[in-house]
Amino acid sequence: MEYKYIIASIVYSMIGIFILGISFWVFEKVTPENIWNEIIEKQNIALAVVSAAFMIAIALIISSAIHS
């Protein structure tokens, strides 16, 4: 087994997680309310679903960009 593929996979995973975190941070800043406060304290299920859909969509875009 070649270690360069394992190392490349780890590096690309870290880059993807970093980009996902940055994009969610931007999403947090664009929305008018604090997402965490709305979801946890006010039990806003709709915002939780939208946030999850956003993260899944960005993750799919990142994974397809890395795979190509």
Tab-separated table of N, CA and C in Angstrom, residues 19-32 35 54:
chain	number	residue	atom	x	y	z
A	19	ILE	N	-12.599	24.337	4.585
A	19	ILE	CA	-13.466	25.101	3.693
A	19	ILE	C	-14.911	25.045	4.170
A	20	LEU	N	-15.357	23.886	4.636
A	20	LEU	CA	-16.718	23.763	5.172
A	20	LEU	C	-16.907	24.664	6.382
A	21	GLY	N	-15.934	24.703	7.264
A	21	GLY	CA	-16.020	25.571	8.441
A	21	GLY	C	-16.061	27.044	8.070
A	22	ILE	N	-15.234	27.443	7.123
A	22	ILE	CA	-15.221	28.837	6.672
A	22	ILE	C	-16.559	29.204	6.024
A	23	SER	N	-17.072	28.309	5.182
A	23	SER	CA	-18.342	28.617	4.512
A	23	SER	C	-19.499	28.689	5.512
A	24	PHE	N	-19.485	27.834	6.538
A	24	PHE	CA	-20.539	27.920	7.553
A	24	PHE	C	-20.395	29.185	8.384
A	25	TRP	N	-19.169	29.616	8.637
A	25	TRP	CA	-18.928	30.859	9.360
A	25	TRP	C	-19.487	32.042	8.564
A	26	VAL	N	-19.264	32.037	7.236
A	26	VAL	CA	-19.817	33.093	6.388
A	26	VAL	C	-21.343	33.040	6.418
A	27	PHE	N	-21.910	31.838	6.367
A	27	PHE	CA	-23.364	31.669	6.454
A	27	PHE	C	-23.890	32.220	7.771
A	28	GLU	N	-23.169	31.999	8.837
A	28	GLU	CA	-23.548	32.513	10.161
A	28	GLU	C	-23.542	34.041	10.166
A	29	LYS	N	-22.549	34.651	9.531
A	29	LYS	CA	-22.439	36.111	9.515
A	29	LYS	C	-23.485	36.754	8.613
A	30	VAL	N	-23.918	36.055	7.566
A	30	VAL	CA	-24.895	36.614	6.634
A	30	VAL	C	-26.308	36.599	7.222
A	31	THR	N	-26.615	35.591	8.011
A	31	THR	CA	-27.959	35.496	8.590
A	31	THR	C	-28.137	36.553	9.681
A	32	PRO	N	-29.367	37.060	9.845
A	32	PRO	CA	-29.575	38.152	10.810
A	32	PRO	C	-29.502	37.713	12.278
A	35	ILE	N	-27.326	31.647	14.741
A	35	ILE	CA	-27.906	30.344	14.386
A	35	ILE	C	-27.944	29.422	15.601
A	54	PHE	N	-27.571	23.211	4.122
A	54	PHE	CA	-26.448	24.023	3.656
A	54	PHE	C	-25.129	23.270	3.816
